[in-house]
Amino acid sequence: MVMFLFFFSNQTSALDDGDEHQIQLLLSFKASINDPLNFLSDWNKTTSSNNPCNWHGITCNNSNSSPYIKAIELSGRNISGKLSSSIFHLSHIETIDLSNNQLAGQLPKDMFVGVSNSLRHLNLSNNNFTGVVPQGSVASLEVLDLSNNMISGQIPDGIGSFSSLKFLDLGGNILVGSIPIGGLNLGLKPTVRKIPTQLCQLKSLKWIYLGYNNLSGQIPEQIGNLVQLNHLDLVFNKLTGQIPVSLSNLTQLRYLFLYGNKLTGPVPQSLFGLEKLVSLDLSDNFLSGEISENVGQLQNLEILHLFSNNFTGKIPSALASLPRLQVLQLWSNKFSGEIPRRLGYRNNLTVLDLSTNSLTGKIPDTLCDSGRLFKLILFSNSLEGEIPRSFSSCKSLGRVRLQNNRLSGEISAEFTKLPLVYFLDISGNNLSGRIGERKWDMPSLQMLNIGRNGFFGNLPDNFGSEKLENLDLSENRFSGTISPSFGNLSELMQLKLSHNELSGPIPKQLSSCMKLVSLDLSHNRLTGPIPTSLSDMPVLGDLDLSENDISGEIPRNLGVIESLVQVNISHNKLHGTLPSTAAFLAINASAVAGNDLCSGGDTTTSGLPLCKSVKRNPTWWFVVTCSLVALLGFGVAAYVFVIMRRRNDLKVSRSVTIHDIFSAAKQGNVIAMGKTGISYRGESASAPNVIKLIGICHSQKGAYVLYEYCEGKVLSQVLRNLSWEQRRKIALGIARALRFLHCRCSPSVVAGRVSPEKVFVDAKDEPRIRLSLPGMVQPDSKGFTASSYIAPEAKEGKGITEKSDIYGFGLVLIELLTGKGPADTEFGVHESIVEWARYCYSDCHLDVWTDPMIRGHVSINQNEIVETMNLALHCTARDPTARPCADELYKTLDSTMRTSSCVSSLKVSSPF
């Protein structure tokens, strides 16, 4: 999209126009369109409404003696059909606004021919017009907006003679050629990828947006000639070189956005002389050097983004003197020294992110003096001293990340009573003291990590929150017992209490945590038996009870729930027979060592001696061997998914453990028996919203991938018919699956290729994702391959990682929102769906880019849809490190879906 604003003077005259002629022109326009909502019902020649000045959408001048139609404004009235040229011939018409409708067909050929010289504003944007821009000229026209249609062909030379133009927007079309303005030829052909220097001669320009255009080369020095400019946006291009010093000539500039390029070198000191700047974003470049104290001249600055660069030196203390500063993000640089001592005292801070630098010294106690600080992100520095006492009264805080520093001292009692904090991570410091005796009151808390510190005494009984999902108190010096009240944490998914000095029994009440996926109580002094109730936890996947004094026998049903895939009970005082459940059939010897256990003969991997009542005989070996051969050779039946690889030297990574095969090869799982072998129904690890992978068999001629049978339909087949409520549930379910795979599995699991073809949706709109295998690109039902959803770095041969999954999920989100996928071709000048989505998000109304099926939900879900698209664009960032992790992704999406956005509409671009 390309926009320019420039100003000239213009005068218009008003002449009388016969009422009958005006009515005929209007009725001709009405006859050419469809009006399903009857907005134009009063456009008729009845006695009561014969005066067109009283018709809906019509504005007339105020003269009683010489009335004439001045404006037609019918934006967003859901009218469709073709556009008649009749309204352009109203002799004194000044404004025509038909934007945000469903008008289609070609623009009238005589739209700019014989038109009244009074026409000043013409807005036909956000319709479905096709064809070319008509020839002709309207000297009086000040505003021409034809954006977001399907207009194609060359831009006519006649536009260059629109001498009064102040605003021109032709973006969101499929135009080629160049824009001639005032005799200048502004080269904007798709093949031309540099900022045209001719643009810099239009000294009346007020606004330039050339973002997302794949521009390369340097920013021309001549851009400093545009002294009237107040908005310059060149984001997400491939611009190189240094920031021109001439930008300091743009003294009227209020918004400067250069992020997402490849700019190098220092920031010119003179740039900080642009005293009218409100927002300055130079993030995601390769800028270096120090930031001058001259930044203190930007007294109107509200947002400063310099993150993801190579800046060095100290953070300028002058930043503390900017009275309007709200958002300061300097993360992922090489800043050193102390945080400015008075930062926050005179500012209006809402977001502060200085993480991943080399900062030292103490955290200033003034950071929350504004009373509005919501995000405080300082992790991965070398900060020292106590957490400031002033934070205890910072009631606006919602997200606090101070981990991996050198903070010491105790946490004040009031700090554990902050009402809005939902994410608190202070792990990896030298904090100490007793925190178990105090009353915690943090009703919004969802994630708490205080691990790797020096806290001691009893564990807290509760944390004043019913929303807690992730609790990590590991690697401290906590003692005493685990309170049964932990069983009241109904939303808990991960509990880590390892490497402490806890004693007493494991409370059976923990089994009430029905959503618990990972439980780590290792390296303590726990005693007593393993509670049998742990066998009933429906989604428990990882259980570590190692290095304790637990005694008795292992519950016989532990591991019956198929979700349990990782068990470690080593170095306790357990005795008896290892259970024959799936979790123990292929357990590693190190996970059961240091006990007095024996094997019942169901496993050969534990290294345990056979129990005395078990005899190893040839029949047992024969059954096991035959079962393995049968499963590997003929494991394809009603509950499998088959993928054929027709090449001689097929090599497929094995993604199923030996216990999967043993658990499948049981008499009760036989589906069919024949001369060639036996087919089994397999079982393996269960996970939230993940289809179980049962096994992989391969040969020189083909390969078989075995999945569980899953009822439902592929997302790509049903997506277009889903409501917004259904889509939001599906999005959250996929995010939940990725969080489980990336964050709850040890080691983490990569889904492979996240696409609508890999997601099955059941009758309750619950999605389940099917894992892919490395090297197996499978064609999907649309005729293209799943590689359409592969992240850029994976296409370049750098391998598929967790961040690749996030990229694929971002594309799925875009498709859920817009109805368009990577294989669609209607992106105009934009080279990919991601570029198109970024353009739409930045410059188009929601009604333009949302899927028509959910367009009726836009008004009541506007914030939710916008925030979801914002998340999708973060997920599809070209730099993998800029994409959120799965845990952050899920929490952000869940928060977006549950509540409207509580943060201002300021641009806050942080993956943390």
PDB file of N, CA and C in Angstrom, residues 271-280 291-306 315-330 340-352 366-367 369-370 372:
ATOM      1  N   LEU A 271      19.100  13.145  15.360  1.00  0.00           N
ATOM      2  CA  LEU A 271      17.736  12.627  15.286  1.00  0.00           C
ATOM      3  C   LEU A 271      16.955  12.982  16.548  1.00  0.00           C
ATOM      4  N   PHE A 272      17.674  13.092  17.655  1.00  0.00           N
ATOM      5  CA  PHE A 272      17.008  13.392  18.924  1.00  0.00           C
ATOM      6  C   PHE A 272      16.652  14.870  19.057  1.00  0.00           C
ATOM      7  N   GLY A 273      16.879  15.624  17.991  1.00  0.00           N
ATOM      8  CA  GLY A 273      16.438  17.005  17.969  1.00  0.00           C
ATOM      9  C   GLY A 273      15.034  17.164  17.412  1.00  0.00           C
ATOM     10  N   LEU A 274      14.418  16.047  17.007  1.00  0.00           N
ATOM     11  CA  LEU A 274      13.049  16.092  16.473  1.00  0.00           C
ATOM     12  C   LEU A 274      12.076  16.143  17.649  1.00  0.00           C
ATOM     13  N   GLU A 275      11.895  17.323  18.180  1.00  0.00           N
ATOM     14  CA  GLU A 275      11.220  17.487  19.460  1.00  0.00           C
ATOM     15  C   GLU A 275       9.737  17.168  19.430  1.00  0.00           C
ATOM     16  N   LYS A 276       9.147  17.020  18.238  1.00  0.00           N
ATOM     17  CA  LYS A 276       7.721  16.701  18.166  1.00  0.00           C
ATOM     18  C   LYS A 276       7.449  15.205  18.105  1.00  0.00           C
ATOM     19  N   LEU A 277       8.503  14.387  18.110  1.00  0.00           N
ATOM     20  CA  LEU A 277       8.310  12.936  18.020  1.00  0.00           C
ATOM     21  C   LEU A 277       7.458  12.424  19.175  1.00  0.00           C
ATOM     22  N   VAL A 278       6.457  11.619  18.805  1.00  0.00           N
ATOM     23  CA  VAL A 278       5.601  10.953  19.788  1.00  0.00           C
ATOM     24  C   VAL A 278       5.972   9.485  19.897  1.00  0.00           C
ATOM     25  N   SER A 279       6.327   8.879  18.784  1.00  0.00           N
ATOM     26  CA  SER A 279       6.665   7.458  18.768  1.00  0.00           C
ATOM     27  C   SER A 279       7.871   7.231  17.877  1.00  0.00           C
ATOM     28  N   LEU A 280       8.880   6.561  18.409  1.00  0.00           N
ATOM     29  CA  LEU A 280      10.109   6.258  17.681  1.00  0.00           C
ATOM     30  C   LEU A 280      10.383   4.770  17.803  1.00  0.00           C
ATOM     31  N   ILE A 291      23.482   5.168  22.708  1.00  0.00           N
ATOM     32  CA  ILE A 291      22.357   6.096  22.583  1.00  0.00           C
ATOM     33  C   ILE A 291      22.722   7.384  23.312  1.00  0.00           C
ATOM     34  N   SER A 292      22.666   8.474  22.588  1.00  0.00           N
ATOM     35  CA  SER A 292      23.096   9.765  23.137  1.00  0.00           C
ATOM     36  C   SER A 292      22.141  10.261  24.222  1.00  0.00           C
ATOM     37  N   GLU A 293      22.712  11.016  25.170  1.00  0.00           N
ATOM     38  CA  GLU A 293      21.901  11.672  26.189  1.00  0.00           C
ATOM     39  C   GLU A 293      20.978  12.730  25.575  1.00  0.00           C
ATOM     40  N   ASN A 294      21.238  13.073  24.312  1.00  0.00           N
ATOM     41  CA  ASN A 294      20.362  14.024  23.630  1.00  0.00           C
ATOM     42  C   ASN A 294      18.934  13.513  23.476  1.00  0.00           C
ATOM     43  N   VAL A 295      18.723  12.215  23.741  1.00  0.00           N
ATOM     44  CA  VAL A 295      17.371  11.666  23.695  1.00  0.00           C
ATOM     45  C   VAL A 295      16.444  12.410  24.655  1.00  0.00           C
ATOM     46  N   GLY A 296      17.014  13.070  25.617  1.00  0.00           N
ATOM     47  CA  GLY A 296      16.232  13.842  26.571  1.00  0.00           C
ATOM     48  C   GLY A 296      15.519  15.041  25.958  1.00  0.00           C
ATOM     49  N   GLN A 297      15.874  15.380  24.718  1.00  0.00           N
ATOM     50  CA  GLN A 297      15.189  16.483  24.037  1.00  0.00           C
ATOM     51  C   GLN A 297      13.802  16.093  23.538  1.00  0.00           C
ATOM     52  N   LEU A 298      13.518  14.798  23.513  1.00  0.00           N
ATOM     53  CA  LEU A 298      12.240  14.317  22.980  1.00  0.00           C
ATOM     54  C   LEU A 298      11.168  14.374  24.069  1.00  0.00           C
ATOM     55  N   GLN A 299      10.805  15.553  24.460  1.00  0.00           N
ATOM     56  CA  GLN A 299       9.897  15.740  25.584  1.00  0.00           C
ATOM     57  C   GLN A 299       8.461  15.301  25.291  1.00  0.00           C
ATOM     58  N   ASN A 300       8.124  15.074  24.029  1.00  0.00           N
ATOM     59  CA  ASN A 300       6.779  14.608  23.684  1.00  0.00           C
ATOM     60  C   ASN A 300       6.721  13.109  23.433  1.00  0.00           C
ATOM     61  N   LEU A 301       7.851  12.434  23.597  1.00  0.00           N
ATOM     62  CA  LEU A 301       7.931  11.018  23.256  1.00  0.00           C
ATOM     63  C   LEU A 301       7.098  10.169  24.220  1.00  0.00           C
ATOM     64  N   GLU A 302       6.294   9.267  23.634  1.00  0.00           N
ATOM     65  CA  GLU A 302       5.465   8.351  24.424  1.00  0.00           C
ATOM     66  C   GLU A 302       5.923   6.904  24.294  1.00  0.00           C
ATOM     67  N   ILE A 303       6.446   6.550  23.135  1.00  0.00           N
ATOM     68  CA  ILE A 303       6.869   5.167  22.879  1.00  0.00           C
ATOM     69  C   ILE A 303       8.268   5.163  22.299  1.00  0.00           C
ATOM     70  N   LEU A 304       9.173   4.376  22.900  1.00  0.00           N
ATOM     71  CA  LEU A 304      10.530   4.216  22.382  1.00  0.00           C
ATOM     72  C   LEU A 304      10.851   2.733  22.310  1.00  0.00           C
ATOM     73  N   HIS A 305      11.004   2.241  21.091  1.00  0.00           N
ATOM     74  CA  HIS A 305      11.353   0.841  20.847  1.00  0.00           C
ATOM     75  C   HIS A 305      12.712   0.770  20.164  1.00  0.00           C
ATOM     76  N   LEU A 306      13.697   0.240  20.871  1.00  0.00           N
ATOM     77  CA  LEU A 306      15.030   0.037  20.299  1.00  0.00           C
ATOM     78  C   LEU A 306      15.468  -1.415  20.437  1.00  0.00           C
ATOM     79  N   ILE A 315      22.356   2.903  29.392  1.00  0.00           N
ATOM     80  CA  ILE A 315      21.036   3.438  29.064  1.00  0.00           C
ATOM     81  C   ILE A 315      21.040   4.908  29.461  1.00  0.00           C
ATOM     82  N   PRO A 316      20.718   5.812  28.551  1.00  0.00           N
ATOM     83  CA  PRO A 316      20.820   7.245  28.869  1.00  0.00           C
ATOM     84  C   PRO A 316      19.959   7.628  30.082  1.00  0.00           C
ATOM     85  N   SER A 317      20.555   8.315  31.018  1.00  0.00           N
ATOM     86  CA  SER A 317      19.809   8.778  32.192  1.00  0.00           C
ATOM     87  C   SER A 317      18.772   9.821  31.794  1.00  0.00           C
ATOM     88  N   ALA A 318      18.966  10.459  30.629  1.00  0.00           N
ATOM     89  CA  ALA A 318      18.025  11.475  30.169  1.00  0.00           C
ATOM     90  C   ALA A 318      16.636  10.905  29.911  1.00  0.00           C
ATOM     91  N   LEU A 319      16.536   9.581  29.719  1.00  0.00           N
ATOM     92  CA  LEU A 319      15.223   8.970  29.518  1.00  0.00           C
ATOM     93  C   LEU A 319      14.310   9.206  30.715  1.00  0.00           C
ATOM     94  N   ALA A 320      14.910   9.340  31.879  1.00  0.00           N
ATOM     95  CA  ALA A 320      14.120   9.550  33.092  1.00  0.00           C
ATOM     96  C   ALA A 320      13.433  10.913  33.113  1.00  0.00           C
ATOM     97  N   SER A 321      13.829  11.798  32.218  1.00  0.00           N
ATOM     98  CA  SER A 321      13.270  13.154  32.222  1.00  0.00           C
ATOM     99  C   SER A 321      12.163  13.348  31.196  1.00  0.00           C
ATOM    100  N   LEU A 322      11.745  12.259  30.520  1.00  0.00           N
ATOM    101  CA  LEU A 322      10.714  12.369  29.487  1.00  0.00           C
ATOM    102  C   LEU A 322       9.337  12.208  30.134  1.00  0.00           C
ATOM    103  N   PRO A 323       8.567  13.266  30.276  1.00  0.00           N
ATOM    104  CA  PRO A 323       7.350  13.222  31.086  1.00  0.00           C
ATOM    105  C   PRO A 323       6.231  12.380  30.499  1.00  0.00           C
ATOM    106  N   ARG A 324       6.230  12.179  29.176  1.00  0.00           N
ATOM    107  CA  ARG A 324       5.132  11.445  28.544  1.00  0.00           C
ATOM    108  C   ARG A 324       5.495  10.007  28.191  1.00  0.00           C
ATOM    109  N   LEU A 325       6.702   9.590  28.518  1.00  0.00           N
ATOM    110  CA  LEU A 325       7.154   8.260  28.127  1.00  0.00           C
ATOM    111  C   LEU A 325       6.305   7.177  28.797  1.00  0.00           C
ATOM    112  N   GLN A 326       5.666   6.337  27.981  1.00  0.00           N
ATOM    113  CA  GLN A 326       4.806   5.271  28.481  1.00  0.00           C
ATOM    114  C   GLN A 326       5.400   3.884  28.253  1.00  0.00           C
ATOM    115  N   VAL A 327       5.971   3.677  27.077  1.00  0.00           N
ATOM    116  CA  VAL A 327       6.484   2.356  26.712  1.00  0.00           C
ATOM    117  C   VAL A 327       7.957   2.476  26.368  1.00  0.00           C
ATOM    118  N   LEU A 328       8.798   1.750  27.102  1.00  0.00           N
ATOM    119  CA  LEU A 328      10.247   1.747  26.861  1.00  0.00           C
ATOM    120  C   LEU A 328      10.696   0.300  26.739  1.00  0.00           C
ATOM    121  N   GLN A 329      11.105  -0.086  25.526  1.00  0.00           N
ATOM    122  CA  GLN A 329      11.520  -1.464  25.281  1.00  0.00           C
ATOM    123  C   GLN A 329      12.908  -1.461  24.637  1.00  0.00           C
ATOM    124  N   LEU A 330      13.882  -1.915  25.411  1.00  0.00           N
ATOM    125  CA  LEU A 330      15.280  -1.938  24.971  1.00  0.00           C
ATOM    126  C   LEU A 330      15.858  -3.345  25.026  1.00  0.00           C
ATOM    127  N   PRO A 340      18.916   3.799  34.793  1.00  0.00           N
ATOM    128  CA  PRO A 340      18.866   5.177  35.306  1.00  0.00           C
ATOM    129  C   PRO A 340      18.095   5.262  36.617  1.00  0.00           C
ATOM    130  N   ARG A 341      18.706   5.882  37.611  1.00  0.00           N
ATOM    131  CA  ARG A 341      18.175   5.842  38.975  1.00  0.00           C
ATOM    132  C   ARG A 341      16.800   6.463  39.116  1.00  0.00           C
ATOM    133  N   ARG A 342      16.506   7.478  38.351  1.00  0.00           N
ATOM    134  CA  ARG A 342      15.230   8.176  38.494  1.00  0.00           C
ATOM    135  C   ARG A 342      14.210   7.751  37.442  1.00  0.00           C
ATOM    136  N   LEU A 343      14.505   6.671  36.720  1.00  0.00           N
ATOM    137  CA  LEU A 343      13.586   6.213  35.688  1.00  0.00           C
ATOM    138  C   LEU A 343      12.228   5.892  36.309  1.00  0.00           C
ATOM    139  N   GLY A 344      11.190   6.452  35.740  1.00  0.00           N
ATOM    140  CA  GLY A 344       9.839   6.247  36.256  1.00  0.00           C
ATOM    141  C   GLY A 344       9.334   7.370  37.124  1.00  0.00           C
ATOM    142  N   TYR A 345      10.262   8.164  37.656  1.00  0.00           N
ATOM    143  CA  TYR A 345       9.871   9.225  38.590  1.00  0.00           C
ATOM    144  C   TYR A 345       9.053  10.308  37.875  1.00  0.00           C
ATOM    145  N   ARG A 346       9.533  10.732  36.708  1.00  0.00           N
ATOM    146  CA  ARG A 346       8.821  11.763  35.942  1.00  0.00           C
ATOM    147  C   ARG A 346       8.118  11.187  34.723  1.00  0.00           C
ATOM    148  N   ASN A 347       8.293   9.890  34.471  1.00  0.00           N
ATOM    149  CA  ASN A 347       7.684   9.261  33.307  1.00  0.00           C
ATOM    150  C   ASN A 347       6.253   8.829  33.615  1.00  0.00           C
ATOM    151  N   ASN A 348       5.624   8.294  32.588  1.00  0.00           N
ATOM    152  CA  ASN A 348       4.259   7.776  32.717  1.00  0.00           C
ATOM    153  C   ASN A 348       4.259   6.305  32.323  1.00  0.00           C
ATOM    154  N   LEU A 349       5.233   5.544  32.821  1.00  0.00           N
ATOM    155  CA  LEU A 349       5.513   4.200  32.336  1.00  0.00           C
ATOM    156  C   LEU A 349       4.356   3.228  32.530  1.00  0.00           C
ATOM    157  N   THR A 350       4.058   2.474  31.455  1.00  0.00           N
ATOM    158  CA  THR A 350       3.126   1.354  31.528  1.00  0.00           C
ATOM    159  C   THR A 350       3.826   0.041  31.181  1.00  0.00           C
ATOM    160  N   VAL A 351       4.831   0.105  30.318  1.00  0.00           N
ATOM    161  CA  VAL A 351       5.589  -1.083  29.910  1.00  0.00           C
ATOM    162  C   VAL A 351       7.070  -0.756  29.947  1.00  0.00           C
ATOM    163  N   LEU A 352       7.833  -1.588  30.656  1.00  0.00           N
ATOM    164  CA  LEU A 352       9.292  -1.435  30.703  1.00  0.00           C
ATOM    165  C   LEU A 352       9.919  -2.800  30.488  1.00  0.00           C
ATOM    166  N   THR A 366      11.860   3.830  41.709  1.00  0.00           N
ATOM    167  CA  THR A 366      10.938   4.815  41.134  1.00  0.00           C
ATOM    168  C   THR A 366      10.179   4.291  39.917  1.00  0.00           C
ATOM    169  N   LEU A 367      10.434   3.047  39.525  1.00  0.00           N
ATOM    170  CA  LEU A 367       9.897   2.559  38.256  1.00  0.00           C
ATOM    171  C   LEU A 367       8.375   2.617  38.188  1.00  0.00           C
ATOM    172  N   ASP A 369       6.403   4.771  39.873  1.00  0.00           N
ATOM    173  CA  ASP A 369       5.873   6.014  40.440  1.00  0.00           C
ATOM    174  C   ASP A 369       4.679   6.551  39.652  1.00  0.00           C
ATOM    175  N   SER A 370       4.542   6.142  38.410  1.00  0.00           N
ATOM    176  CA  SER A 370       3.398   6.603  37.615  1.00  0.00           C
ATOM    177  C   SER A 370       2.096   5.983  38.089  1.00  0.00           C
ATOM    178  N   ARG A 372       0.987   3.282  36.900  1.00  0.00           N
ATOM    179  CA  ARG A 372       0.377   2.646  35.730  1.00  0.00           C
ATOM    180  C   ARG A 372       1.218   1.503  35.172  1.00  0.00           C
TER     181      ARG A 372
END
